[in-house]
PDB file of C-alpha atoms in Angstrom:
ATOM      1  CA  MET A   1     -16.295  -0.361 -36.319  1.00 54.00           C
ATOM      2  CA  ARG A   2     -12.867   0.281 -37.749  1.00 53.00           C
ATOM      3  CA  SER A   3     -12.575   3.500 -35.764  1.00 51.00           C
ATOM      4  CA  ILE A   4     -13.392   1.631 -32.545  1.00 50.00           C
ATOM      5  CA  TYR A   5     -10.504  -0.777 -33.181  1.00 44.00           C
ATOM      6  CA  MET A   6      -8.193   2.115 -33.938  1.00 47.00           C
ATOM      7  CA  LEU A   7      -9.245   3.920 -30.747  1.00 47.00           C
ATOM      8  CA  LEU A   8      -8.793   0.735 -28.713  1.00 50.00           C
ATOM      9  CA  PHE A   9      -5.332   0.221 -30.212  1.00 53.00           C
ATOM     10  CA  LEU A  10      -4.290   3.792 -29.362  1.00 52.00           C
ATOM     11  CA  LEU A  11      -5.634   3.476 -25.844  1.00 56.00           C
ATOM     12  CA  LEU A  12      -3.807   0.209 -25.204  1.00 54.00           C
ATOM     13  CA  SER A  13      -0.605   1.641 -26.690  1.00 52.00           C
ATOM     14  CA  SER A  14      -0.817   4.631 -24.357  1.00 50.00           C
ATOM     15  CA  ILE A  15      -1.386   2.416 -21.338  1.00 53.00           C
ATOM     16  CA  GLY A  16       1.569   0.256 -22.373  1.00 48.00           C
ATOM     17  CA  ALA A  17       3.832   3.297 -22.689  1.00 47.00           C
ATOM     18  CA  ILE A  18       2.833   4.530 -19.233  1.00 47.00           C
ATOM     19  CA  ALA A  19       3.348   1.092 -17.702  1.00 46.00           C
ATOM     20  CA  GLN A  20       6.851   0.886 -19.210  1.00 55.00           C
ATOM     21  CA  SER A  21       7.980   4.167 -17.662  1.00 69.00           C
ATOM     22  CA  SER A  22      11.060   3.703 -15.516  1.00 91.00           C
ATOM     23  CA  HIS A  23      10.632   7.035 -13.751  1.00 96.00           C
ATOM     24  CA  ASP A  24       9.967   7.268 -10.042  1.00 96.00           C
ATOM     25  CA  GLN A  25       6.233   7.658  -9.524  1.00 96.00           C
ATOM     26  CA  ARG A  26       6.836  10.735  -7.362  1.00 95.00           C
ATOM     27  CA  LEU A  27       8.548  12.450 -10.296  1.00 96.00           C
ATOM     28  CA  LEU A  28       5.628  11.578 -12.550  1.00 96.00           C
ATOM     29  CA  GLU A  29       3.305  13.358 -10.096  1.00 94.00           C
ATOM     30  CA  SER A  30       5.262  16.580 -10.648  1.00 93.00           C
ATOM     31  CA  TYR A  31       6.628  16.309 -14.188  1.00 95.00           C
ATOM     32  CA  GLU A  32       5.402  15.047 -17.551  1.00 96.00           C
ATOM     33  CA  SER A  33       6.762  11.664 -18.615  1.00 96.00           C
ATOM     34  CA  GLU A  34       7.973  13.052 -21.946  1.00 96.00           C
ATOM     35  CA  TYR A  35       9.917  15.786 -20.135  1.00 97.00           C
ATOM     36  CA  LEU A  36      11.544  13.205 -17.855  1.00 97.00           C
ATOM     37  CA  ASP A  37      12.403  11.038 -20.887  1.00 97.00           C
ATOM     38  CA  ARG A  38      14.131  13.988 -22.577  1.00 97.00           C
ATOM     39  CA  LEU A  39      15.872  15.018 -19.391  1.00 97.00           C
ATOM     40  CA  GLU A  40      17.150  11.502 -18.748  1.00 96.00           C
ATOM     41  CA  GLU A  41      18.546  11.325 -22.271  1.00 97.00           C
ATOM     42  CA  GLN A  42      19.816  14.876 -22.819  1.00 97.00           C
ATOM     43  CA  SER A  43      20.710  16.009 -19.276  1.00 97.00           C
ATOM     44  CA  PRO A  44      21.344  12.888 -17.205  1.00 96.00           C
ATOM     45  CA  VAL A  45      22.971  14.785 -14.319  1.00 96.00           C
ATOM     46  CA  ILE A  46      19.893  16.972 -13.844  1.00 97.00           C
ATOM     47  CA  TYR A  47      17.711  13.858 -14.003  1.00 97.00           C
ATOM     48  CA  GLN A  48      19.914  12.206 -11.365  1.00 97.00           C
ATOM     49  CA  ARG A  49      19.603  15.335  -9.175  1.00 97.00           C
ATOM     50  CA  LEU A  50      15.813  15.160  -9.313  1.00 97.00           C
ATOM     51  CA  ASN A  51      15.861  11.517  -8.281  1.00 97.00           C
ATOM     52  CA  PHE A  52      18.413  12.121  -5.531  1.00 97.00           C
ATOM     53  CA  TYR A  53      16.369  15.082  -4.264  1.00 97.00           C
ATOM     54  CA  LEU A  54      13.331  12.860  -3.666  1.00 96.00           C
ATOM     55  CA  ASP A  55      14.939  10.998  -0.768  1.00 94.00           C
ATOM     56  CA  ASN A  56      17.962  13.038   0.271  1.00 96.00           C
ATOM     57  CA  THR A  57      16.815  16.566   0.922  1.00 96.00           C
ATOM     58  CA  TYR A  58      14.634  16.143   3.993  1.00 97.00           C
ATOM     59  CA  GLN A  59      14.234  14.296   7.279  1.00 95.00           C
ATOM     60  CA  ILE A  60      11.192  13.649   9.435  1.00 95.00           C
ATOM     61  CA  ILE A  61      11.991  13.754  13.154  1.00 94.00           C
ATOM     62  CA  GLU A  62      10.080  13.746  16.427  1.00 92.00           C
ATOM     63  CA  LYS A  63       9.701  17.209  17.948  1.00 87.00           C
ATOM     64  CA  HIS A  64      11.561  17.445  21.248  1.00 78.00           C
ATOM     65  CA  PRO A  65      10.310  20.030  23.783  1.00 70.00           C
ATOM     66  CA  ARG A  66      13.783  21.528  24.404  1.00 75.00           C
ATOM     67  CA  LYS A  67      14.767  21.820  20.738  1.00 76.00           C
ATOM     68  CA  PHE A  68      13.182  24.177  18.228  1.00 70.00           C
ATOM     69  CA  THR A  69      11.515  26.297  20.902  1.00 70.00           C
ATOM     70  CA  GLY A  70      10.766  29.293  18.679  1.00 76.00           C
ATOM     71  CA  PRO A  71       7.746  29.649  16.411  1.00 85.00           C
ATOM     72  CA  ILE A  72       7.733  27.067  13.630  1.00 90.00           C
ATOM     73  CA  GLU A  73       5.582  27.255  10.508  1.00 94.00           C
ATOM     74  CA  THR A  74       3.061  24.413  10.254  1.00 95.00           C
ATOM     75  CA  ILE A  75       2.650  22.526   6.987  1.00 97.00           C
ATOM     76  CA  LYS A  76       0.393  19.737   5.743  1.00 96.00           C
ATOM     77  CA  ILE A  77       1.674  16.398   4.466  1.00 96.00           C
ATOM     78  CA  LYS A  78      -0.944  14.030   3.055  1.00 92.00           C
ATOM     79  CA  ASP A  79       0.887  10.747   3.637  1.00 92.00           C
ATOM     80  CA  LEU A  80       3.895  10.560   5.957  1.00 92.00           C
ATOM     81  CA  ASP A  81       4.674   7.029   4.751  1.00 91.00           C
ATOM     82  CA  ASN A  82       4.920   8.075   1.093  1.00 92.00           C
ATOM     83  CA  ILE A  83       6.333  11.574   0.972  1.00 95.00           C
ATOM     84  CA  ASN A  84       6.770  13.305  -2.354  1.00 96.00           C
ATOM     85  CA  ILE A  85       8.952  16.246  -1.366  1.00 97.00           C
ATOM     86  CA  PHE A  86       8.161  18.061  -4.628  1.00 96.00           C
ATOM     87  CA  GLU A  87       4.433  17.849  -3.870  1.00 96.00           C
ATOM     88  CA  VAL A  88       4.984  18.903  -0.232  1.00 97.00           C
ATOM     89  CA  GLN A  89       6.991  21.944  -1.305  1.00 97.00           C
ATOM     90  CA  ASN A  90       4.516  22.866  -4.015  1.00 96.00           C
ATOM     91  CA  SER A  91       1.341  22.485  -1.928  1.00 96.00           C
ATOM     92  CA  ASN A  92       2.836  24.355   1.053  1.00 97.00           C
ATOM     93  CA  LYS A  93       4.606  27.012  -1.054  1.00 97.00           C
ATOM     94  CA  ILE A  94       8.013  26.102   0.375  1.00 95.00           C
ATOM     95  CA  SER A  95      11.289  26.915  -1.348  1.00 94.00           C
ATOM     96  CA  PRO A  96      14.546  25.543   0.015  1.00 95.00           C
ATOM     97  CA  ASP A  97      17.079  28.065   1.230  1.00 97.00           C
ATOM     98  CA  TYR A  98      20.575  27.974  -0.226  1.00 97.00           C
ATOM     99  CA  LYS A  99      22.410  28.355   3.099  1.00 97.00           C
ATOM    100  CA  ARG A 100      19.969  27.438   5.868  1.00 96.00           C
ATOM    101  CA  LYS A 101      18.214  24.232   6.824  1.00 95.00           C
ATOM    102  CA  LEU A 102      14.474  24.915   7.210  1.00 95.00           C
ATOM    103  CA  VAL A 103      12.243  23.414   9.906  1.00 94.00           C
ATOM    104  CA  PHE A 104       8.470  22.914   9.673  1.00 96.00           C
ATOM    105  CA  LYS A 105       5.929  21.394  12.058  1.00 95.00           C
ATOM    106  CA  ILE A 106       3.769  18.751  10.397  1.00 96.00           C
ATOM    107  CA  LYS A 107       0.111  19.463  11.103  1.00 96.00           C
ATOM    108  CA  GLY A 108      -1.660  16.881  13.265  1.00 94.00           C
ATOM    109  CA  THR A 109       1.577  15.242  14.449  1.00 94.00           C
ATOM    110  CA  ASN A 110       4.401  15.779  16.887  1.00 91.00           C
ATOM    111  CA  LYS A 111       6.874  15.600  14.007  1.00 94.00           C
ATOM    112  CA  LEU A 112       9.031  18.046  12.138  1.00 95.00           C
ATOM    113  CA  LEU A 113      10.157  18.195   8.536  1.00 96.00           C
ATOM    114  CA  LEU A 114      13.779  19.301   8.210  1.00 96.00           C
ATOM    115  CA  LEU A 115      14.494  20.575   4.708  1.00 97.00           C
ATOM    116  CA  GLU A 116      18.195  20.543   3.925  1.00 97.00           C
ATOM    117  CA  SER A 117      19.906  23.643   2.548  1.00 97.00           C
ATOM    118  CA  MET A 118      20.633  23.536  -1.160  1.00 97.00           C
ATOM    119  CA  GLU A 119      24.304  24.070  -0.399  1.00 98.00           C
ATOM    120  CA  GLN A 120      24.384  20.861   1.677  1.00 97.00           C
ATOM    121  CA  PHE A 121      22.217  19.032  -0.850  1.00 97.00           C
ATOM    122  CA  ASN A 122      24.694  19.922  -3.613  1.00 97.00           C
ATOM    123  CA  LYS A 123      27.595  18.626  -1.523  1.00 97.00           C
ATOM    124  CA  ASP A 124      25.743  15.381  -0.778  1.00 97.00           C
ATOM    125  CA  PHE A 125      24.752  14.930  -4.409  1.00 97.00           C
ATOM    126  CA  ASN A 126      28.291  15.492  -5.677  1.00 96.00           C
ATOM    127  CA  LYS A 127      29.721  13.160  -3.042  1.00 96.00           C
ATOM    128  CA  ASN A 128      27.195  10.479  -4.047  1.00 94.00           C
ATOM    129  CA  ARG A 129      28.060  10.851  -7.743  1.00 92.00           C
ATOM    130  CA  GLN A 130      31.784  10.567  -7.055  1.00 92.00           C
ATOM    131  CA  SER A 131      31.320   7.409  -5.030  1.00 89.00           C
ATOM    132  CA  LYS A 132      29.746   5.565  -7.962  1.00 74.00           C
TER     133      LYS A 132
END
């Protein structure tokens, strides 16, 4: 009986710790909570970059017939309303290019994913940090 109470206590403590996490849920889908805790404390700029990357490295646009006329790689995105760019890159084996913006057709839609170059992302991130 005592072990059941101890197990219940540990389970509730774990649930409480998860519920108290201040990390973006999309980060938690790609990284361990403990890693994000350490990163936030020991390397706050890298942690800020990860958070900034979630919403500022891509765009979803309608495909226009006269633009992007060449062959475009098709990728899958599970939920266009809740994009986790880390998950999209991982599941489609996409790596951002340092100099070039990348364009991908989203399967089953008439939309494109534009993935910003890392060079531009770095400029945007630094500009954002300086404005705060």
